[in-house]
Amino acid sequence: MQASTSGANNETRDRRFTENESKIHFKVCRFIMETGVKLGMRSVPMATACVVYHKFFKSASLQVYEPYLVAMSAIYLAGKVEEQHLRTRDIINVCHRHFHPESDPLELDGKFWELRDSIVQCELLILRQLNFQVTFEHPHKYLLHFLLSVKSLLNRHAWSRTPIAETALAMLKDSYHGFVCVRHKPQHLALTCLYLALQMYGVQLPRGELEWWQVFCADITKDDIETIMNELLQLYDMEAKCT
C-alpha cells in the first residue's frame, strides 16, 4: 500500500512538472511572436522560429538551457533560413526592452557583446542539436489552399457572413505556442484548424460519398482530427493559466 501511494505521488509530481514546462514553453513562444511582430518578421519566419525552439526542446532540458536565450537564437536563425535576415543588435534591443520596458537600448559595451556572443554560440548549438535540418514545411500553404476550396463550395453570402478564414488562420498561429505544431503533419494541422473554424460557426459543406475533409486530405482520419483538436484546445486552457 505504501509503495502504491509513493508511485501515485511520483506520478502527480511528474504531471505537475510537465504542466510547468508547458507553461514555460507557451510563454516563451508568445515572447517569440511578440518579438517577431516588433521586428517586422513575416508569419512564416516567426513560425520557423517557434518550430526551431520546439524541436530543440524535444531533446533538450529546461534545467540545462535558458529558454529565452534559445528563443532569441531561434529568431536569429529563422531570419536566415527564411531569407529575412535580422541584425543581432535589433534582436537584442527588442528583447532587452521586453524585459526592461523603461530602459534605454543597450550600449555597445561588454554586456552587449557578451549577449551577442551567447546568441551566436546558442545558434551553433541549435544547429548541431537539429543536425542542421532547419528547413520546414509549414501548414500555411495547405490552409490557404483549403480555404480557397471551401470558398468555392459555399455561396458568397455564407462565406462573407462568417470569418472562417480569419479564425482558421488565427488558430494556426496559436498552434505554434505548443508542441502540436511539430507533432503532426502540416496538412493535418491546417485541415484541423479549418475543421474547428467551420464547427465554430456551424457551417456545413456539401456531402458526397466522402466527408469533405477526406476529399481535402486523403490520409487523415477522424481520430487524427480529434487528437489535434484536443491539443489545440489544451493550448487555450494553457493560455488562461498563463495570464
PDB file of C-alpha atoms in Angstrom:
ATOM      1  CA  MET A   1       0.000   0.000   0.000  1.00  0.00           C
ATOM      2  CA  GLN A   2       2.809   2.376   0.877  1.00  0.00           C
ATOM      3  CA  ALA A   3       4.600   1.657  -2.416  1.00  0.00           C
ATOM      4  CA  SER A   4       1.366   2.319  -4.299  1.00  0.00           C
ATOM      5  CA  THR A   5       0.946   5.695  -2.563  1.00  0.00           C
ATOM      6  CA  SER A   6       4.552   6.608  -3.336  1.00  0.00           C
ATOM      7  CA  GLY A   7       4.036   5.735  -7.001  1.00  0.00           C
ATOM      8  CA  ALA A   8       0.922   7.898  -7.133  1.00  0.00           C
ATOM      9  CA  ASN A   9       2.809  10.825  -5.593  1.00  0.00           C
ATOM     10  CA  ASN A  10       5.605  10.444  -8.134  1.00  0.00           C
ATOM     11  CA  GLU A  11       3.052  10.393 -10.942  1.00  0.00           C
ATOM     12  CA  THR A  12       1.451  13.578  -9.559  1.00  0.00           C
ATOM     13  CA  ARG A  13       4.844  15.298  -9.391  1.00  0.00           C
ATOM     14  CA  ASP A  14       5.605  14.253 -12.956  1.00  0.00           C
ATOM     15  CA  ARG A  15       2.302  15.696 -14.200  1.00  0.00           C
ATOM     16  CA  ARG A  16       2.910  18.968 -12.385  1.00  0.00           C
ATOM     17  CA  PHE A  17       6.421  19.188 -13.792  1.00  0.00           C
ATOM     18  CA  THR A  18       5.115  18.588 -17.307  1.00  0.00           C
ATOM     19  CA  GLU A  19       2.468  21.295 -16.898  1.00  0.00           C
ATOM     20  CA  ASN A  20       5.062  23.742 -15.589  1.00  0.00           C
ATOM     21  CA  GLU A  21       7.268  23.013 -18.580  1.00  0.00           C
ATOM     22  CA  SER A  22       4.316  23.517 -20.911  1.00  0.00           C
ATOM     23  CA  LYS A  23       3.598  26.880 -19.290  1.00  0.00           C
ATOM     24  CA  ILE A  24       7.190  27.968 -19.795  1.00  0.00           C
ATOM     25  CA  HIS A  25       7.207  26.909 -23.446  1.00  0.00           C
ATOM     26  CA  PHE A  26       3.884  28.673 -24.016  1.00  0.00           C
ATOM     27  CA  LYS A  27       5.194  31.926 -22.511  1.00  0.00           C
ATOM     28  CA  VAL A  28       8.466  31.749 -24.451  1.00  0.00           C
ATOM     29  CA  CYS A  29       6.679  31.156 -27.752  1.00  0.00           C
ATOM     30  CA  ARG A  30       4.390  34.095 -27.008  1.00  0.00           C
ATOM     31  CA  PHE A  31       7.594  36.066 -26.457  1.00  0.00           C
ATOM     32  CA  ILE A  32       8.868  34.884 -29.875  1.00  0.00           C
ATOM     33  CA  MET A  33       5.625  36.026 -31.519  1.00  0.00           C
ATOM     34  CA  GLU A  34       5.603  39.418 -29.809  1.00  0.00           C
ATOM     35  CA  THR A  35       9.283  39.980 -30.565  1.00  0.00           C
ATOM     36  CA  GLY A  36       8.760  38.912 -34.173  1.00  0.00           C
ATOM     37  CA  VAL A  37       5.977  41.460 -34.616  1.00  0.00           C
ATOM     38  CA  LYS A  38       8.172  44.239 -33.217  1.00  0.00           C
ATOM     39  CA  LEU A  39      10.985  43.190 -35.561  1.00  0.00           C
ATOM     40  CA  GLY A  40       8.627  43.177 -38.550  1.00  0.00           C
ATOM     41  CA  MET A  41       9.004  39.451 -39.157  1.00  0.00           C
ATOM     42  CA  ARG A  42       6.675  37.766 -41.610  1.00  0.00           C
ATOM     43  CA  SER A  43       4.406  34.948 -40.414  1.00  0.00           C
ATOM     44  CA  VAL A  44       6.487  32.105 -41.887  1.00  0.00           C
ATOM     45  CA  PRO A  45       9.816  33.215 -40.317  1.00  0.00           C
ATOM     46  CA  MET A  46       8.031  33.554 -36.967  1.00  0.00           C
ATOM     47  CA  ALA A  47       6.601  30.062 -37.417  1.00  0.00           C
ATOM     48  CA  THR A  48      10.077  28.754 -38.237  1.00  0.00           C
ATOM     49  CA  ALA A  49      11.478  30.351 -35.071  1.00  0.00           C
ATOM     50  CA  CYS A  50       8.835  28.578 -32.968  1.00  0.00           C
ATOM     51  CA  VAL A  51       9.437  25.230 -34.689  1.00  0.00           C
ATOM     52  CA  VAL A  52      13.193  25.568 -34.160  1.00  0.00           C
ATOM     53  CA  TYR A  53      12.541  26.302 -30.480  1.00  0.00           C
ATOM     54  CA  HIS A  54      10.179  23.338 -30.041  1.00  0.00           C
ATOM     55  CA  LYS A  55      12.403  20.894 -31.909  1.00  0.00           C
ATOM     56  CA  PHE A  56      15.374  21.935 -29.801  1.00  0.00           C
ATOM     57  CA  PHE A  57      13.499  21.296 -26.546  1.00  0.00           C
ATOM     58  CA  LYS A  58      12.153  17.952 -27.733  1.00  0.00           C
ATOM     59  CA  SER A  59      15.534  16.564 -26.707  1.00  0.00           C
ATOM     60  CA  ALA A  60      16.983  19.364 -24.547  1.00  0.00           C
ATOM     61  CA  SER A  61      16.152  20.164 -20.935  1.00  0.00           C
ATOM     62  CA  LEU A  62      14.865  23.414 -19.473  1.00  0.00           C
ATOM     63  CA  GLN A  63      17.072  22.699 -16.475  1.00  0.00           C
ATOM     64  CA  VAL A  64      20.153  22.922 -18.693  1.00  0.00           C
ATOM     65  CA  TYR A  65      19.351  25.596 -21.271  1.00  0.00           C
ATOM     66  CA  GLU A  66      17.919  29.081 -20.793  1.00  0.00           C
ATOM     67  CA  PRO A  67      14.690  29.108 -22.880  1.00  0.00           C
ATOM     68  CA  TYR A  68      14.693  32.829 -23.676  1.00  0.00           C
ATOM     69  CA  LEU A  69      18.258  32.678 -24.974  1.00  0.00           C
ATOM     70  CA  VAL A  70      17.244  29.713 -27.168  1.00  0.00           C
ATOM     71  CA  ALA A  71      14.250  31.773 -28.346  1.00  0.00           C
ATOM     72  CA  MET A  72      16.452  34.741 -29.301  1.00  0.00           C
ATOM     73  CA  SER A  73      18.810  32.462 -31.199  1.00  0.00           C
ATOM     74  CA  ALA A  74      15.849  30.750 -32.891  1.00  0.00           C
ATOM     75  CA  ILE A  75      14.593  34.145 -34.091  1.00  0.00           C
ATOM     76  CA  TYR A  76      18.036  34.990 -35.454  1.00  0.00           C
ATOM     77  CA  LEU A  77      18.371  31.602 -37.155  1.00  0.00           C
ATOM     78  CA  ALA A  78      14.837  31.706 -38.587  1.00  0.00           C
ATOM     79  CA  GLY A  79      15.582  35.050 -40.202  1.00  0.00           C
ATOM     80  CA  LYS A  80      18.496  33.453 -42.045  1.00  0.00           C
ATOM     81  CA  VAL A  81      16.567  30.324 -43.036  1.00  0.00           C
ATOM     82  CA  GLU A  82      13.588  32.284 -44.388  1.00  0.00           C
ATOM     83  CA  GLU A  83      15.713  34.983 -46.033  1.00  0.00           C
ATOM     84  CA  GLN A  84      14.568  37.772 -43.734  1.00  0.00           C
ATOM     85  CA  HIS A  85      17.901  38.494 -42.132  1.00  0.00           C
ATOM     86  CA  LEU A  86      17.699  40.288 -38.786  1.00  0.00           C
ATOM     87  CA  ARG A  87      20.555  42.132 -37.133  1.00  0.00           C
ATOM     88  CA  THR A  88      21.566  40.700 -33.795  1.00  0.00           C
ATOM     89  CA  ARG A  89      21.652  44.244 -32.429  1.00  0.00           C
ATOM     90  CA  ASP A  90      17.963  44.733 -33.280  1.00  0.00           C
ATOM     91  CA  ILE A  91      17.028  41.371 -31.739  1.00  0.00           C
ATOM     92  CA  ILE A  92      18.980  42.171 -28.575  1.00  0.00           C
ATOM     93  CA  ASN A  93      17.472  45.652 -28.195  1.00  0.00           C
ATOM     94  CA  VAL A  94      13.890  44.495 -28.772  1.00  0.00           C
ATOM     95  CA  CYS A  95      14.323  41.605 -26.332  1.00  0.00           C
ATOM     96  CA  HIS A  96      16.035  43.842 -23.785  1.00  0.00           C
ATOM     97  CA  ARG A  97      13.125  46.287 -23.985  1.00  0.00           C
ATOM     98  CA  HIS A  98      10.701  43.382 -23.471  1.00  0.00           C
ATOM     99  CA  PHE A  99      12.299  42.508 -20.132  1.00  0.00           C
ATOM    100  CA  HIS A 100      13.198  46.110 -19.170  1.00  0.00           C
ATOM    101  CA  PRO A 101      10.423  48.319 -20.629  1.00  0.00           C
ATOM    102  CA  GLU A 102      11.689  51.544 -19.072  1.00  0.00           C
ATOM    103  CA  SER A 103      15.343  51.141 -20.037  1.00  0.00           C
ATOM    104  CA  ASP A 104      17.288  52.615 -22.912  1.00  0.00           C
ATOM    105  CA  PRO A 105      18.775  50.441 -25.677  1.00  0.00           C
ATOM    106  CA  LEU A 106      21.937  48.647 -24.636  1.00  0.00           C
ATOM    107  CA  GLU A 107      25.198  50.424 -25.262  1.00  0.00           C
ATOM    108  CA  LEU A 108      27.826  48.647 -27.346  1.00  0.00           C
ATOM    109  CA  ASP A 109      29.691  47.645 -24.228  1.00  0.00           C
ATOM    110  CA  GLY A 110      30.826  44.413 -22.639  1.00  0.00           C
ATOM    111  CA  LYS A 111      27.293  43.374 -21.677  1.00  0.00           C
ATOM    112  CA  PHE A 112      26.049  43.787 -25.246  1.00  0.00           C
ATOM    113  CA  TRP A 113      28.911  41.830 -26.810  1.00  0.00           C
ATOM    114  CA  GLU A 114      28.592  39.086 -24.209  1.00  0.00           C
ATOM    115  CA  LEU A 115      24.912  38.670 -25.059  1.00  0.00           C
ATOM    116  CA  ARG A 116      25.630  38.766 -28.786  1.00  0.00           C
ATOM    117  CA  ASP A 117      28.259  36.040 -28.410  1.00  0.00           C
ATOM    118  CA  SER A 118      25.798  33.963 -26.378  1.00  0.00           C
ATOM    119  CA  ILE A 119      23.195  34.191 -29.178  1.00  0.00           C
ATOM    120  CA  VAL A 120      25.716  33.155 -31.821  1.00  0.00           C
ATOM    121  CA  GLN A 121      27.032  30.268 -29.727  1.00  0.00           C
ATOM    122  CA  CYS A 122      23.485  29.129 -28.950  1.00  0.00           C
ATOM    123  CA  GLU A 123      22.656  29.261 -32.667  1.00  0.00           C
ATOM    124  CA  LEU A 124      25.507  26.825 -33.355  1.00  0.00           C
ATOM    125  CA  LEU A 125      24.278  24.587 -30.536  1.00  0.00           C
ATOM    126  CA  ILE A 126      20.759  24.560 -32.024  1.00  0.00           C
ATOM    127  CA  LEU A 127      22.101  23.700 -35.469  1.00  0.00           C
ATOM    128  CA  ARG A 128      24.057  20.757 -34.078  1.00  0.00           C
ATOM    129  CA  GLN A 129      21.096  19.589 -31.981  1.00  0.00           C
ATOM    130  CA  LEU A 130      18.843  19.658 -35.064  1.00  0.00           C
ATOM    131  CA  ASN A 131      21.522  18.075 -37.284  1.00  0.00           C
ATOM    132  CA  PHE A 132      21.441  21.254 -39.392  1.00  0.00           C
ATOM    133  CA  GLN A 133      17.905  20.365 -40.567  1.00  0.00           C
ATOM    134  CA  VAL A 134      16.238  23.738 -40.199  1.00  0.00           C
ATOM    135  CA  THR A 135      14.096  23.914 -43.337  1.00  0.00           C
ATOM    136  CA  PHE A 136      10.484  23.088 -42.553  1.00  0.00           C
ATOM    137  CA  GLU A 137       7.235  22.640 -44.406  1.00  0.00           C
ATOM    138  CA  HIS A 138       4.626  24.807 -42.713  1.00  0.00           C
ATOM    139  CA  PRO A 139       0.830  24.360 -42.764  1.00  0.00           C
ATOM    140  CA  HIS A 140       0.179  27.859 -44.137  1.00  0.00           C
ATOM    141  CA  LYS A 141       0.157  26.903 -47.810  1.00  0.00           C
ATOM    142  CA  TYR A 142      -2.160  23.968 -47.147  1.00  0.00           C
ATOM    143  CA  LEU A 143      -4.586  26.103 -45.167  1.00  0.00           C
ATOM    144  CA  LEU A 144      -4.715  28.748 -47.905  1.00  0.00           C
ATOM    145  CA  HIS A 145      -5.433  26.034 -50.462  1.00  0.00           C
ATOM    146  CA  PHE A 146      -8.155  24.506 -48.265  1.00  0.00           C
ATOM    147  CA  LEU A 147      -9.744  27.923 -47.683  1.00  0.00           C
ATOM    148  CA  LEU A 148      -9.935  28.615 -51.406  1.00  0.00           C
ATOM    149  CA  SER A 149     -11.622  25.236 -51.896  1.00  0.00           C
ATOM    150  CA  VAL A 150     -14.144  25.940 -49.127  1.00  0.00           C
ATOM    151  CA  LYS A 151     -14.887  29.379 -50.545  1.00  0.00           C
ATOM    152  CA  SER A 152     -15.695  27.810 -53.919  1.00  0.00           C
ATOM    153  CA  LEU A 153     -18.105  25.336 -52.258  1.00  0.00           C
ATOM    154  CA  LEU A 154     -20.074  27.978 -50.349  1.00  0.00           C
ATOM    155  CA  ASN A 155     -22.286  30.727 -51.733  1.00  0.00           C
ATOM    156  CA  ARG A 156     -20.986  34.252 -51.434  1.00  0.00           C
ATOM    157  CA  HIS A 157     -23.323  35.167 -48.573  1.00  0.00           C
ATOM    158  CA  ALA A 158     -22.392  32.136 -46.456  1.00  0.00           C
ATOM    159  CA  TRP A 159     -18.697  32.895 -46.920  1.00  0.00           C
ATOM    160  CA  SER A 160     -18.874  36.631 -46.240  1.00  0.00           C
ATOM    161  CA  ARG A 161     -21.047  36.470 -43.099  1.00  0.00           C
ATOM    162  CA  THR A 162     -18.660  34.199 -41.160  1.00  0.00           C
ATOM    163  CA  PRO A 163     -14.944  34.908 -40.562  1.00  0.00           C
ATOM    164  CA  ILE A 164     -13.894  31.330 -41.341  1.00  0.00           C
ATOM    165  CA  ALA A 165     -10.574  32.282 -42.923  1.00  0.00           C
ATOM    166  CA  GLU A 166      -9.578  34.701 -40.160  1.00  0.00           C
ATOM    167  CA  THR A 167     -10.487  32.209 -37.427  1.00  0.00           C
ATOM    168  CA  ALA A 168      -8.649  29.279 -39.041  1.00  0.00           C
ATOM    169  CA  LEU A 169      -5.536  31.397 -39.612  1.00  0.00           C
ATOM    170  CA  ALA A 170      -5.638  32.674 -36.023  1.00  0.00           C
ATOM    171  CA  MET A 171      -5.860  29.118 -34.688  1.00  0.00           C
ATOM    172  CA  LEU A 172      -2.966  28.062 -36.888  1.00  0.00           C
ATOM    173  CA  LYS A 173      -0.875  30.906 -35.473  1.00  0.00           C
ATOM    174  CA  ASP A 174      -1.873  29.900 -31.941  1.00  0.00           C
ATOM    175  CA  SER A 175      -0.777  26.306 -32.598  1.00  0.00           C
ATOM    176  CA  TYR A 176       2.853  27.452 -32.602  1.00  0.00           C
ATOM    177  CA  HIS A 177       2.647  28.172 -28.870  1.00  0.00           C
ATOM    178  CA  GLY A 178       2.835  24.432 -28.163  1.00  0.00           C
ATOM    179  CA  PHE A 179       4.314  21.197 -29.439  1.00  0.00           C
ATOM    180  CA  VAL A 180       1.214  20.448 -31.532  1.00  0.00           C
ATOM    181  CA  CYS A 181       2.913  22.290 -34.421  1.00  0.00           C
ATOM    182  CA  VAL A 182       5.750  19.731 -34.544  1.00  0.00           C
ATOM    183  CA  ARG A 183       3.812  16.593 -33.600  1.00  0.00           C
ATOM    184  CA  HIS A 184       1.606  16.409 -36.685  1.00  0.00           C
ATOM    185  CA  LYS A 185       1.800  16.664 -40.459  1.00  0.00           C
ATOM    186  CA  PRO A 186       1.405  20.262 -41.649  1.00  0.00           C
ATOM    187  CA  GLN A 187      -1.578  19.386 -43.863  1.00  0.00           C
ATOM    188  CA  HIS A 188      -3.291  17.659 -40.929  1.00  0.00           C
ATOM    189  CA  LEU A 189      -2.804  20.675 -38.681  1.00  0.00           C
ATOM    190  CA  ALA A 190      -4.089  23.027 -41.391  1.00  0.00           C
ATOM    191  CA  LEU A 191      -7.169  20.915 -42.027  1.00  0.00           C
ATOM    192  CA  THR A 192      -7.979  20.648 -38.315  1.00  0.00           C
ATOM    193  CA  CYS A 193      -7.810  24.436 -37.907  1.00  0.00           C
ATOM    194  CA  LEU A 194     -10.281  24.747 -40.784  1.00  0.00           C
ATOM    195  CA  TYR A 195     -12.472  21.981 -39.332  1.00  0.00           C
ATOM    196  CA  LEU A 196     -12.630  23.799 -35.986  1.00  0.00           C
ATOM    197  CA  ALA A 197     -13.434  27.132 -37.644  1.00  0.00           C
ATOM    198  CA  LEU A 198     -16.309  25.590 -39.599  1.00  0.00           C
ATOM    199  CA  GLN A 199     -17.607  23.908 -36.438  1.00  0.00           C
ATOM    200  CA  MET A 200     -17.486  27.177 -34.501  1.00  0.00           C
ATOM    201  CA  TYR A 201     -19.765  28.926 -36.989  1.00  0.00           C
ATOM    202  CA  GLY A 202     -21.965  25.940 -37.750  1.00  0.00           C
ATOM    203  CA  VAL A 203     -21.072  25.963 -41.439  1.00  0.00           C
ATOM    204  CA  GLN A 204     -21.952  22.747 -43.273  1.00  0.00           C
ATOM    205  CA  LEU A 205     -20.206  21.793 -46.507  1.00  0.00           C
ATOM    206  CA  PRO A 206     -21.915  19.735 -49.235  1.00  0.00           C
ATOM    207  CA  ARG A 207     -21.637  15.998 -48.598  1.00  0.00           C
ATOM    208  CA  GLY A 208     -20.793  13.330 -51.120  1.00  0.00           C
ATOM    209  CA  GLU A 209     -19.593   9.779 -50.841  1.00  0.00           C
ATOM    210  CA  LEU A 210     -16.732  11.028 -48.671  1.00  0.00           C
ATOM    211  CA  GLU A 211     -16.597  13.616 -45.910  1.00  0.00           C
ATOM    212  CA  TRP A 212     -15.244  16.956 -47.112  1.00  0.00           C
ATOM    213  CA  TRP A 213     -12.109  16.561 -45.004  1.00  0.00           C
ATOM    214  CA  GLN A 214     -11.401  13.186 -46.625  1.00  0.00           C
ATOM    215  CA  VAL A 215     -11.592  14.836 -50.035  1.00  0.00           C
ATOM    216  CA  PHE A 216      -9.203  17.591 -48.956  1.00  0.00           C
ATOM    217  CA  CYS A 217      -6.711  15.257 -47.249  1.00  0.00           C
ATOM    218  CA  ALA A 218      -6.921  11.553 -48.087  1.00  0.00           C
ATOM    219  CA  ASP A 219      -4.607  10.268 -45.344  1.00  0.00           C
ATOM    220  CA  ILE A 220      -6.270  11.937 -42.347  1.00  0.00           C
ATOM    221  CA  THR A 221      -8.751  10.146 -40.085  1.00  0.00           C
ATOM    222  CA  LYS A 222     -11.437  11.419 -37.712  1.00  0.00           C
ATOM    223  CA  ASP A 223      -9.243  10.250 -34.832  1.00  0.00           C
ATOM    224  CA  ASP A 224      -6.384  12.388 -36.170  1.00  0.00           C
ATOM    225  CA  ILE A 225      -8.647  15.428 -36.289  1.00  0.00           C
ATOM    226  CA  GLU A 226      -9.943  14.840 -32.760  1.00  0.00           C
ATOM    227  CA  THR A 227      -6.432  14.339 -31.401  1.00  0.00           C
ATOM    228  CA  ILE A 228      -5.179  17.596 -32.914  1.00  0.00           C
ATOM    229  CA  MET A 229      -8.338  19.439 -31.823  1.00  0.00           C
ATOM    230  CA  ASN A 230      -7.812  18.310 -28.236  1.00  0.00           C
ATOM    231  CA  GLU A 231      -4.202  19.505 -28.301  1.00  0.00           C
ATOM    232  CA  LEU A 232      -5.273  22.873 -29.709  1.00  0.00           C
ATOM    233  CA  LEU A 233      -7.962  23.262 -27.056  1.00  0.00           C
ATOM    234  CA  GLN A 234      -5.404  22.406 -24.363  1.00  0.00           C
ATOM    235  CA  LEU A 235      -3.336  25.329 -25.624  1.00  0.00           C
ATOM    236  CA  TYR A 236      -6.252  27.686 -24.983  1.00  0.00           C
ATOM    237  CA  ASP A 237      -6.544  26.241 -21.482  1.00  0.00           C
ATOM    238  CA  MET A 238      -2.840  26.899 -21.075  1.00  0.00           C
ATOM    239  CA  GLU A 239      -3.307  30.492 -22.221  1.00  0.00           C
ATOM    240  CA  ALA A 240      -5.846  31.022 -19.437  1.00  0.00           C
ATOM    241  CA  LYS A 241      -3.368  29.635 -16.894  1.00  0.00           C
ATOM    242  CA  CYS A 242      -0.558  31.861 -18.175  1.00  0.00           C
ATOM    243  CA  THR A 243      -2.448  35.161 -17.958  1.00  0.00           C
TER     244      THR A 243
END
